Structures are given as structure tokens and as C-alpha cells.
CSV table of C-alpha atoms in Angstrom, one decimal:
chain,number,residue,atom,x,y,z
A,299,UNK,CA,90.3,125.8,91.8
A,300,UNK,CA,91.3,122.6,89.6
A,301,UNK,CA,88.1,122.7,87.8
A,302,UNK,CA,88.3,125.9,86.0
A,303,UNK,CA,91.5,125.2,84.7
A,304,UNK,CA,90.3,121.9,83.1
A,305,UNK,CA,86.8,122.6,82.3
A,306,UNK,CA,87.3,121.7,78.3
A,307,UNK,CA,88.1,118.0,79.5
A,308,UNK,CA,85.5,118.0,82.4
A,309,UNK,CA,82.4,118.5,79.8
A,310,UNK,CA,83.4,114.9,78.7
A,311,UNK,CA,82.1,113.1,81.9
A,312,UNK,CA,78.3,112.2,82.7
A,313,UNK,CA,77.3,114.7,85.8
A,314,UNK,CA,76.9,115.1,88.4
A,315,UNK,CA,80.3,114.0,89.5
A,316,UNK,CA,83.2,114.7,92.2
A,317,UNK,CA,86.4,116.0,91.4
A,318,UNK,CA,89.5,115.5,93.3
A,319,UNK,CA,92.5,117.1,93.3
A,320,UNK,CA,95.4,114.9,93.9
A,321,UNK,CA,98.1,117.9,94.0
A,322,UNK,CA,96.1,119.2,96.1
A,323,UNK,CA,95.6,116.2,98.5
A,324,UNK,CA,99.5,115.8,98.7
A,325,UNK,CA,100.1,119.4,99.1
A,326,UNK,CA,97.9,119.0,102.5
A,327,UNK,CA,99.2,115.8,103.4
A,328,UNK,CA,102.6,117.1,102.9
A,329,UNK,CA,102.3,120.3,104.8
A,330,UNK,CA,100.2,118.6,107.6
A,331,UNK,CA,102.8,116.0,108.2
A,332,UNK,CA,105.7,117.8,108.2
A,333,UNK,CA,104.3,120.0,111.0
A,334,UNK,CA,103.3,116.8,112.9
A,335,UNK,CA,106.7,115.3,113.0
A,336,UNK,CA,108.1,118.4,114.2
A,337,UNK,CA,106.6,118.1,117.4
A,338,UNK,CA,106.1,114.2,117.7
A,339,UNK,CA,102.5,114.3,117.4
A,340,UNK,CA,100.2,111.2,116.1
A,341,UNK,CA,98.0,112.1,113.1
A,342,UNK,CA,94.6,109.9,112.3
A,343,UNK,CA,92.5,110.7,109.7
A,344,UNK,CA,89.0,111.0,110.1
A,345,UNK,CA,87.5,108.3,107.7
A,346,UNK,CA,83.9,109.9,108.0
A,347,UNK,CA,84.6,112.8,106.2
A,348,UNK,CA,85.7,110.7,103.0
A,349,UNK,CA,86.3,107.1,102.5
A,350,UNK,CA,87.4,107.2,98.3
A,351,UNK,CA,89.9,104.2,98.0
A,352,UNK,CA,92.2,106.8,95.9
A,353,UNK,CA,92.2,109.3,98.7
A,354,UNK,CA,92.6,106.7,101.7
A,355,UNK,CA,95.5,105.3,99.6
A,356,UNK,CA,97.2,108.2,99.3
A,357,UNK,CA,96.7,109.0,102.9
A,358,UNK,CA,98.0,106.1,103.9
A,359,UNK,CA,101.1,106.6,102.3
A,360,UNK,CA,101.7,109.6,103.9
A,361,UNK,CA,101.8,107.5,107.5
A,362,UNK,CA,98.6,109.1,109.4
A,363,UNK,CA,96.0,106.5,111.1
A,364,UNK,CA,92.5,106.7,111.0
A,365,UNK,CA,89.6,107.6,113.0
A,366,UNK,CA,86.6,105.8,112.9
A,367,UNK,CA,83.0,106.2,114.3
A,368,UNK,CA,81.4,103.1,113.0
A,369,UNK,CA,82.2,99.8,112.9
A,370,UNK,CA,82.1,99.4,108.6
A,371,UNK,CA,84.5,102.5,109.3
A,372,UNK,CA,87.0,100.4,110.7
A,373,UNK,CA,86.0,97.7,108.4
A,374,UNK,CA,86.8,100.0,106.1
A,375,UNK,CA,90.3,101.2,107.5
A,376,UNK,CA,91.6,97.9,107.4
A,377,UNK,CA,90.6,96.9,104.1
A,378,UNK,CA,92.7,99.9,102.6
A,379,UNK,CA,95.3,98.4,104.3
A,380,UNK,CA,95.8,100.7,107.3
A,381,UNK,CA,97.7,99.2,110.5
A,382,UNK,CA,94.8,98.2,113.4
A,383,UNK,CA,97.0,99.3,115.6
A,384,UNK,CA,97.0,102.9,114.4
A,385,UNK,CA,92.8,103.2,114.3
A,386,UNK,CA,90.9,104.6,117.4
A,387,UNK,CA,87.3,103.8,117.3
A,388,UNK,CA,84.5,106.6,118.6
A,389,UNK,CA,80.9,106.8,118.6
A,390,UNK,CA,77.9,107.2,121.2
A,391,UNK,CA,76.4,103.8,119.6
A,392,UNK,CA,78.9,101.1,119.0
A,393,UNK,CA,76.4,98.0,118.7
A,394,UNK,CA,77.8,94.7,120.5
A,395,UNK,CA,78.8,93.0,116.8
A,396,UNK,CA,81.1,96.6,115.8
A,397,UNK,CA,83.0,96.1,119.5
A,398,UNK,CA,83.6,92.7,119.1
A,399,UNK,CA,84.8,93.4,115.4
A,400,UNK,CA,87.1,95.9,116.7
A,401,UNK,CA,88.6,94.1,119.5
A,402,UNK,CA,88.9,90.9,116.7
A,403,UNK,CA,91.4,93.4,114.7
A,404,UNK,CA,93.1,94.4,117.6
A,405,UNK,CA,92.5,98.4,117.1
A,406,UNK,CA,94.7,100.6,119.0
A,407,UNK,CA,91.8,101.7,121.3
A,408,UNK,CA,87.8,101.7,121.5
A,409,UNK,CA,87.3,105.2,122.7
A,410,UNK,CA,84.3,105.2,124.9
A,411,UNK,CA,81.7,107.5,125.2
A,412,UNK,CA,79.4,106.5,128.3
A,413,UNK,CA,79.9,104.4,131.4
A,414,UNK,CA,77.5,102.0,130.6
A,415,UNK,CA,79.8,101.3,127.3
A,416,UNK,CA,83.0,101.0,129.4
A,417,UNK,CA,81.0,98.1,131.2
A,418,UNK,CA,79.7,96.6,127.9
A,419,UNK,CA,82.4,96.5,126.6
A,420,UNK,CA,84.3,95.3,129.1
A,421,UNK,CA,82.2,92.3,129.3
A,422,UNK,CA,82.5,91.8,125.8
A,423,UNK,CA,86.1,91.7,125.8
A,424,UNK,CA,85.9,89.1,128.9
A,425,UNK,CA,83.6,86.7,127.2
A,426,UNK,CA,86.4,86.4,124.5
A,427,UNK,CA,89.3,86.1,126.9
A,428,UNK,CA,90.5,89.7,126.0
A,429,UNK,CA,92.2,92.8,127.7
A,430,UNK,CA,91.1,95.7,125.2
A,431,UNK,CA,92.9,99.3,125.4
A,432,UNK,CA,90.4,102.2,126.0
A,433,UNK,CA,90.2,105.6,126.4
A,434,UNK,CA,88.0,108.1,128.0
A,435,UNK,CA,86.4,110.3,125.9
A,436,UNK,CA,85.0,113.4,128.3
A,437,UNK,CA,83.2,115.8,127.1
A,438,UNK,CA,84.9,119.4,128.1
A,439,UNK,CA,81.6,121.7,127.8
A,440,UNK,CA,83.4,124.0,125.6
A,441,UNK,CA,81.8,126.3,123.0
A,442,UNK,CA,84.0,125.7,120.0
A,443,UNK,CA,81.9,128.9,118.3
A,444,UNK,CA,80.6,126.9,115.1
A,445,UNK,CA,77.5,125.4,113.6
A,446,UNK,CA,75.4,124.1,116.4
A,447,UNK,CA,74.8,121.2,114.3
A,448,UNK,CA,78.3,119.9,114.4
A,449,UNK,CA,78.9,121.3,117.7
A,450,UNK,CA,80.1,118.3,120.1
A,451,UNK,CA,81.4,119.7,123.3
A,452,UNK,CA,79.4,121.4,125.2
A,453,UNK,CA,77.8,120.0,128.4
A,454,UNK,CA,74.2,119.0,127.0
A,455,UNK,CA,75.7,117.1,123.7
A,456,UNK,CA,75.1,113.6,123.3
A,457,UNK,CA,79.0,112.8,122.8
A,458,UNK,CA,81.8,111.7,125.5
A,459,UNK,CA,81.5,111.7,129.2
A,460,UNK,CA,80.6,114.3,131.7
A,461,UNK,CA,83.8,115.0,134.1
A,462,UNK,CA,81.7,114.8,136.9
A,463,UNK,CA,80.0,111.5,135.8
A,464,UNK,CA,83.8,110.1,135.2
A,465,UNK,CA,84.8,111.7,139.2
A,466,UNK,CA,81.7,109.7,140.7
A,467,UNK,CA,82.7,106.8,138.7
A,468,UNK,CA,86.9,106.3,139.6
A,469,UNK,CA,86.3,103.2,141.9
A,470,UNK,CA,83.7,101.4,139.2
A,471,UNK,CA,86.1,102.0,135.8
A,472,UNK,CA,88.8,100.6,137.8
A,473,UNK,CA,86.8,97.5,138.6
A,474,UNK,CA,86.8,96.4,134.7
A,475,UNK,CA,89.4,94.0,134.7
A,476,UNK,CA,89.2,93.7,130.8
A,477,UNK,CA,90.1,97.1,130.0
A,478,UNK,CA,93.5,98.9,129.9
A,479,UNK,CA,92.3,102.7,129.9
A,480,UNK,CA,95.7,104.2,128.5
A,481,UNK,CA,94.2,107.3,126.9
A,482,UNK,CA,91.9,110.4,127.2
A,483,UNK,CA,89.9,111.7,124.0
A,484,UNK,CA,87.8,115.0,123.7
A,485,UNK,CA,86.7,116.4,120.5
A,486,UNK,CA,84.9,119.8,121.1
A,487,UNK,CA,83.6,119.8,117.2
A,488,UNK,CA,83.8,120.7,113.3
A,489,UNK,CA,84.7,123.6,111.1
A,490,UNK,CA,86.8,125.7,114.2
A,491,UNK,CA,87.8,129.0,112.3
A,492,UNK,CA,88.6,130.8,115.6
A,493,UNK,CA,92.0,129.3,117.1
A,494,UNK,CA,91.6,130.6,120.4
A,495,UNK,CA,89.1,128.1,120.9
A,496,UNK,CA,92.2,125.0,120.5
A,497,UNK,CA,93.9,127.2,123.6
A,498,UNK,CA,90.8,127.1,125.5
A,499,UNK,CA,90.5,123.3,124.8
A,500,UNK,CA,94.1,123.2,126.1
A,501,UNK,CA,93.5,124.9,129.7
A,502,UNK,CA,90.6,122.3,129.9
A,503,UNK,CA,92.3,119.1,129.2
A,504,UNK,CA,95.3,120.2,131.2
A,505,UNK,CA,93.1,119.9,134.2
A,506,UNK,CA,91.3,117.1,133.1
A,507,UNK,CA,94.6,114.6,132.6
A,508,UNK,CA,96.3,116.1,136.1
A,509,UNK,CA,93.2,115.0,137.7
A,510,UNK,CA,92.5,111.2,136.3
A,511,UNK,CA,96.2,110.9,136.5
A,512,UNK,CA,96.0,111.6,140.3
A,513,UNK,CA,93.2,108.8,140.6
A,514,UNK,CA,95.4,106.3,139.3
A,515,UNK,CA,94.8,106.4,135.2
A,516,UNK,CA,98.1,105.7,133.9
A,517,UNK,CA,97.2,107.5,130.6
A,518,UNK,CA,99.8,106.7,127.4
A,519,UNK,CA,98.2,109.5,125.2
A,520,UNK,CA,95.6,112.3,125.2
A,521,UNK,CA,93.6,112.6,122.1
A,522,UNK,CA,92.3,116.3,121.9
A,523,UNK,CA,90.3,115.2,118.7
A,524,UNK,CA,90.3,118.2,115.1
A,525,UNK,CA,88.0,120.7,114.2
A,526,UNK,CA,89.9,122.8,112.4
A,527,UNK,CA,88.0,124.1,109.4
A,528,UNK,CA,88.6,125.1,106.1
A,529,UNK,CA,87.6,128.7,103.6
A,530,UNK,CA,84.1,127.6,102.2
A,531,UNK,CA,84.0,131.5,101.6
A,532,UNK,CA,87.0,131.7,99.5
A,533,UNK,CA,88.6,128.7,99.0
A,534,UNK,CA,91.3,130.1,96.5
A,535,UNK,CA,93.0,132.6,99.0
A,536,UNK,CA,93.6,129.1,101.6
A,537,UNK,CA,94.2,125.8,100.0
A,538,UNK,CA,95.9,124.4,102.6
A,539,UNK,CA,94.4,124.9,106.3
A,540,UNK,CA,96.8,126.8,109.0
A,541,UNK,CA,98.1,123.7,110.7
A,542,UNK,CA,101.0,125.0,111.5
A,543,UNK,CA,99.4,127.7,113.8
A,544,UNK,CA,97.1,124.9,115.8
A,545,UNK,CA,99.9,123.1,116.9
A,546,UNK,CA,102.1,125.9,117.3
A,547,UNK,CA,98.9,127.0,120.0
A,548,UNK,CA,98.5,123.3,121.4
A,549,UNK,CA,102.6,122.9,121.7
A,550,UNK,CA,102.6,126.3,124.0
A,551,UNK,CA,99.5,125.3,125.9
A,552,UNK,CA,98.7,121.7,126.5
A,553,UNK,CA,100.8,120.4,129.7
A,554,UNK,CA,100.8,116.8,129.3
A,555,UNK,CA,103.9,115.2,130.0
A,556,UNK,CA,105.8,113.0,127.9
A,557,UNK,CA,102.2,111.4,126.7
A,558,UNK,CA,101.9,111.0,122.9
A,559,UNK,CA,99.6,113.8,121.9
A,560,UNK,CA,97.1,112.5,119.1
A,561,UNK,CA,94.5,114.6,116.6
A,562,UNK,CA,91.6,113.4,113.9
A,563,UNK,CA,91.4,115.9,111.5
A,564,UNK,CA,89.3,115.0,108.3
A,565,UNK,CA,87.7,118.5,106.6
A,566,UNK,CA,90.9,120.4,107.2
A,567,UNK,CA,92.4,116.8,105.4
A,568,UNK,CA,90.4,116.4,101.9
A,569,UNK,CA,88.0,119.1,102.2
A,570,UNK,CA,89.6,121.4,99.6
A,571,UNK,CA,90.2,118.9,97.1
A,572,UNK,CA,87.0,117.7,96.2
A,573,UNK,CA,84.6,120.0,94.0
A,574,UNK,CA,80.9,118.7,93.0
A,575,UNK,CA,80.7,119.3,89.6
A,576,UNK,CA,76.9,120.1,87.9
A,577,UNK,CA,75.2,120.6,84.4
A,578,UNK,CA,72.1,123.0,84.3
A,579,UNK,CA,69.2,121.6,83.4
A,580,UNK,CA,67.2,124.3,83.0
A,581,UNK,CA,66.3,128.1,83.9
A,582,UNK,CA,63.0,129.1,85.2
A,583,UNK,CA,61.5,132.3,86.7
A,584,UNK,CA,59.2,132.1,90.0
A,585,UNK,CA,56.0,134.2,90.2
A,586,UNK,CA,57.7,136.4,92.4
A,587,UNK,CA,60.4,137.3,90.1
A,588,UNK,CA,63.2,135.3,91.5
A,589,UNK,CA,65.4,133.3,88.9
A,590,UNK,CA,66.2,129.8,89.7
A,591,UNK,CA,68.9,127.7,88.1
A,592,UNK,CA,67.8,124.0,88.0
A,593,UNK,CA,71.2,121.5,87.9
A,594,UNK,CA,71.7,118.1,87.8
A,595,UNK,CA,73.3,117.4,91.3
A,596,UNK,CA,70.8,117.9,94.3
A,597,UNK,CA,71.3,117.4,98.0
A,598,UNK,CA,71.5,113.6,97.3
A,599,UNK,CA,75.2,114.3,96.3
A,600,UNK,CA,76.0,117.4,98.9
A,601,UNK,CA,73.5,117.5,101.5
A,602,UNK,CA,75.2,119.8,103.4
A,603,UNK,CA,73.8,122.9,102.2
A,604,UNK,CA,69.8,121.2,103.1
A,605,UNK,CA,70.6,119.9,106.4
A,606,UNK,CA,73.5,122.5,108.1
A,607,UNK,CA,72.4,125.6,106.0
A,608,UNK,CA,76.3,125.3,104.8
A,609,UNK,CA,77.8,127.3,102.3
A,610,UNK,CA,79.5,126.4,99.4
A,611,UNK,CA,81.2,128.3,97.0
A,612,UNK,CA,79.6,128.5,93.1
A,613,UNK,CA,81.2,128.8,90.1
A,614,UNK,CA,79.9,128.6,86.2
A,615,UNK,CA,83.0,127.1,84.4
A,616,UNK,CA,81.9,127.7,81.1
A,617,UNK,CA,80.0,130.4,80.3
A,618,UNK,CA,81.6,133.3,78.1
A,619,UNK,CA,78.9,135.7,79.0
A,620,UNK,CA,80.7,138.8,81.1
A,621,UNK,CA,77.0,140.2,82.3
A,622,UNK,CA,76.2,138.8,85.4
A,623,UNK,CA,73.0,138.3,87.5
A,624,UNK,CA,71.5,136.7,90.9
A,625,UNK,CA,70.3,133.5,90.6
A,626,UNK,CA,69.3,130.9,93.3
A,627,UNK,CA,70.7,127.4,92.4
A,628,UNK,CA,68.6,124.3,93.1
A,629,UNK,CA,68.6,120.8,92.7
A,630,UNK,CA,66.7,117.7,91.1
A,631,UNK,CA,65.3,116.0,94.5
A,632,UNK,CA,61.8,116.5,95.6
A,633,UNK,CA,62.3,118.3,98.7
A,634,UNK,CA,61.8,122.0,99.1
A,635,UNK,CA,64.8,122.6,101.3
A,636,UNK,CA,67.1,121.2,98.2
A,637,UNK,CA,69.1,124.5,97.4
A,638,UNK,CA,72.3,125.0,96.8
A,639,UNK,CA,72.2,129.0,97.2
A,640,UNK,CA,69.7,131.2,97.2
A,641,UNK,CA,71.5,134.8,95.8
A,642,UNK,CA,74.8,134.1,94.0
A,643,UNK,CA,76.3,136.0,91.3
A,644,UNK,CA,76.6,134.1,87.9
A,645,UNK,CA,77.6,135.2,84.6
A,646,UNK,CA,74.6,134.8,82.7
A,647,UNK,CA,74.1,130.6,83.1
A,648,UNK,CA,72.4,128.6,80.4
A,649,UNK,CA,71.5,125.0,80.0
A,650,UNK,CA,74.5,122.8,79.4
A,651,UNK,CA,76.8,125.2,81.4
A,652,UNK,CA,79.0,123.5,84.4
A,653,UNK,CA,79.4,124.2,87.6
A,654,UNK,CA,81.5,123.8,90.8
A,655,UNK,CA,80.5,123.3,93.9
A,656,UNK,CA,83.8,124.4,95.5
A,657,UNK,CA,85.2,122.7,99.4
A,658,UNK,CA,83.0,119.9,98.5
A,659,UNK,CA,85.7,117.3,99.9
A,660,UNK,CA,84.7,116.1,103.2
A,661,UNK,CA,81.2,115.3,103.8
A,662,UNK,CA,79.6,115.6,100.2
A,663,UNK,CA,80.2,111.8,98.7
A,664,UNK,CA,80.4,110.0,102.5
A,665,UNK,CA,77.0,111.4,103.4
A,666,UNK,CA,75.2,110.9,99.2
A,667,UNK,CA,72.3,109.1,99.5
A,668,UNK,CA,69.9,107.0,97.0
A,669,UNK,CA,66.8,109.1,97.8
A,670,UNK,CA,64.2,109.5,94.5
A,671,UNK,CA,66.5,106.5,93.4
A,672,UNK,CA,69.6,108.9,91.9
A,673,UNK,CA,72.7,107.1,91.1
A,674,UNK,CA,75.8,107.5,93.5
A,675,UNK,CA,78.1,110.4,92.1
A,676,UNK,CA,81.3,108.8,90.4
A,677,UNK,CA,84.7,110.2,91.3
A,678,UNK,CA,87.1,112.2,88.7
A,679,UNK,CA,90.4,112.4,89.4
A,680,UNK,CA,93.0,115.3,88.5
A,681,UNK,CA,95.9,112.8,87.8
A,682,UNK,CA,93.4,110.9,85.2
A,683,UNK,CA,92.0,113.6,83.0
């Protein structure tokens, strides 16, 4: 990773800080968008997982959209200068003010997640002399064989539609004069390592469009949402996720038509190029023997480790020592559950060392908090040092 090879310049900067690779971000970009254009498909990026201004203007520049789940997401989106009509707006809880935000902008469609929100905001959209583009997000009740935590497709989650709910509803949905429903959305969930799961996906949607196309849903695209995850484990042996292979799988087995085909991928985006970069505080020995390594950075920069039990690759970038030992790594906040690892192999680590918190892209800086009062971590980027 980048910070290894710059760790003399790095020891400059005030920690705890991110560090983005910009080489890196391109490399993806590059890779993911040549693969899309082969087979016509329409790229958003998923704005949740990281909203730097570098990194969205980059992205931008490469010609993907964005995905949004909030309405300050959108908000967001435009103020970086994406088109409205390339952002698609999800979420179970759009309040009244982030629908009528997003049909001011003219979005390219509010992807509802509940009958109840189809009516809403089709009254919404009436009360301001508006027809607003929608699309049906379903939920497919597919396992997508990752962390329950950021599973969203089975039949009990709290996201998309049932397809029996959707069936029972035809004659109602068809009754909301103010919405255009050109598109169908599904996103089964987050960090997918096993690509059989996109084929499963496939069999599903293929039966789900055949059917709302026979009730009279003209649909323009189907939306079959990302998921693809990234190597926390080793993040040097894949850089650049496998896109090639998804769509090679979704090109053989989703039967759509001539509809434009449309993905959100965000980890699989900027997950790699982002690193969390530490200074040790201190070391300490337990009563029971085990060694902890106290850093700077705590679960208020990368909570993902506290609240998912996710794993992120450590590294000490400047020690010298070649004897190595187990430590566990743990942060500042006052919570018990802030650990970074409990049994990683270090050279032996002393104050002042650095280290990286490796994948630390997507969903470390977008979900830092303020909690104990810390500062927001700044941003470092390669192209700067």
C-alpha cells in the first residue's frame, strides 16, 4: 500500500489522518469504466461510502452518477457539480422536505421503498404541479452470504418492497397520476465476495421485470444495485476489485431487454484507496498478560471494526525492529468495544511508531463521528505529499 512507500513524508502530518491514493482511485475508475462501456451499462457511485470533494471530483470526471440515500446526499451530489439527471435517490426514510428537494433538482428518479412512500410522494409531487420518475425498489429475499449487518435483501429487511406487497398493489401504484414508474431497483447488500450470488440475483430480477412488465410497468431501466466487496484480508494481492467478472456474470444472465441496466457500487469504488493512518500513544500490559497498543485514531475515525466486528488490515510503517509479537490495537474513545484488532502480528511497536489501517476508503471518514469531542480526521492526499 501507498503508505509504506511514503512513510518518511507521512510522519510530518498531525494524526490521526486519512490517506488517499489518487493512482489508485484512477486505476479503479479507469478499469471499472472501461468494462462498463463495453456493455452499455450506467455506473452511479454510491456517495455514502465517501463524500471527499477530491474524490467525488475525480469521479465525476470519469462520467459515473451518483447514488444517494439522503437528501444532504443529493445535496451533496449536486454541489460537486454532478448532473441531477444522472442521481437516483434511495432510502426507507426520505422525510417530506428531502422529496421535495429532490424533485426541485429534477433527479433522475426517487427510488421508493414502501407503498405508503409511492403515495407520499406522489402527493408531494401533485401539490407542486409535478410528474416525478420513480422506480420500484423490491426487495428479492436473497442471501447475498455477507455480514448480516449490511445484509439488505432478504425477506425480513427493512429495505425495498415485498413482491407480493407490489402484486397486491398493481391497480393502486397505477392510480398515482404524479408518478412515471420507469425503473426497477434491488440491492441485495455490501461486501459480496462470492459471485455466484450476482447470478442468483440475476434469475430473480429476470422474473421480477417479466412480471411488472406484464402488468403494464413500462420500465426504461432496472437498477440491480452493487455489493461487490473488496480484499480487507490482503489488500496488496487485489487493488482493483474483479469488475470485469460481475458483469461478465450479469451480461450472461440478466434477460432484460433493451432496458438500460444501472449499478451503485461505492466500497468496490474508493475502498482501497483510503488508509487510516495512527501514532501510538502508548504500550501497556493487562493483568492477564495481554499486550495492548494504545493509538491515536479510535472508532470515532473507523467505526467499522466497533459496530460490524470488521476487519482491517494493520501495518507498523516505521519500526525497524525484525522481532515480532501479538498485540491487540485499541483506540482513544471511552467505549470498551473501541478495538481495532485483538491478535495481530507487529514488529515490535513503540510510541511514536505509525500505522495503517489498510481498505479504510469507504465507510471510515463518511461514518467519523465527534463523540468525546475528537476532531474530524483531515484528508492526505498521494498527489500532495
Amino acid at each position: 500500500m501507498l503508505s509504506r512507500q511514503v512513510a518518511a513524508k507521512l510522519a510530518t502530518y498531525e494524526t490521526p489522518f486519512y490517506l488517499y491514493d489518487i493512482d489508485l482511485l484512477n486505476q479503479t475508475l479507469d478499469s471499472l469504466m472501461s468494462v462498463a462501456r463495453r456493455y452499455d451499462y450506467k455506473i452511479h457511485y454510491a456517495i455514502k461510502a465517501n463524500y471527499d470533494k477530491r474524490l467525488l471530483e475525480i469521479i465525476r470526471k470519469h462520467g459515473l452518477g451518483i447514488d444517494c440515500a439522503s437528501g444532504n446526499e443529493v445535496k451533496c451530489a449536486i454541489e460537486a457539480g454532478f448532473d441531477p439527471k444522472t442521481i437516483v435517490y434511495a432510502g426507507v426514510g426520505k422525510r417530506d422536505k428531502e422529496i421535495r428537494y429532490a424533485i426541485e433538482q429534477g433527479i433522475y428518479a426517487i427510488n421508493c421503498e414502501s407503498i405508503e412512500e409511492l403515495g407520499v410522494v406522489n402527493d408531494i409531487a401533485g401539490d407542486m404541479g409535478k410528474v416525478v420518475s420513480v422506480a420500484l425498489r423490491v426487495n428479492p429475499d436473497i442471501d447475498p452470504r455477507t455480514n448480516h449487518c449490511i445484509d439488505t435483501g432478504q425477506a425480513d429487511s427493512k429495505f425495498g418492497i415485498s413482491y407480493e406487497e407490489i402484486l397486491s398493489s398493481v391497480e393502486y401504484i397505477r392510480s398515482l397520476k404524479n408518478l412515471d414508474v420507469i425503473g426497477m431497483h434491488i440491492h441485495i447488500g455490501s461486501q459480496i465476495r462470492e459471485l455466484h450470488v450476482f447470478e442468483n440475483m440475476c434469475n430473480k430480477v429476470n422474473v421480477i421485470v417479466e412480471n411488472l412488465t406484464s402488468l403494464g410497468f413500462e420500465l426504461e431501466f432496472v437498477d440491480v444495485g452493487g455489493g461487490l466487496g473488496i480484499n480487507y484480508d490482503m489488500p496488496e494481492n487485489e487493488p482493483i476489485p474483479n469488475f470485469a467478472s460481475v458483469f461478465a456474470i450479469i451480461k450472461q444472465h440478466l434477460q432484460v431487454g433493451k432496458r438500460e441496466v444501472h449499478f451503485e457500487f461505492g466500497r468496490a469504488i474508493v475502498g482501497e484507496c483510503g488508509e487510516l493512518i495512527t501514532k501510538v500513544l502508548f504500550n501497556k500490559t493487562t493483568a492477564t498478560g495481554r499486550r495492548l497498543v494504545i493509538v491515536d485514531a479510535s472508532m470515532t475515525e473507523l467505526i467499522r471494526p466497533a459496530l460490524y466486528g470488521s476487519y482491517h488490515n494493520i501495518e507498523n510503517i516505521t519500526s525497524k525492529e525484525e522481532q515480532r509479537t501479538k498485540y491487540t490495537i485499541v483506540g482513544t474513545a471511552c467505549e470498551s468495544t473501541d478495538v481495532f484488532d485483538e491478535n495481530v502480528s507487529l514488529p515490535i511497536t513503540k510510541r511514536g511508531d505509525l500505522l495503517t489501517l489498510k481498505s479504510a476508503g469507504a465507510y471510515g471518514m463518511s461514518m467519523a463521528s465527534r463523540y468525546n469531542q475528537h476532531d474530524l480526521p483531515a484528508a492526505v492526499y498521494s498527489d500532495e505529499l
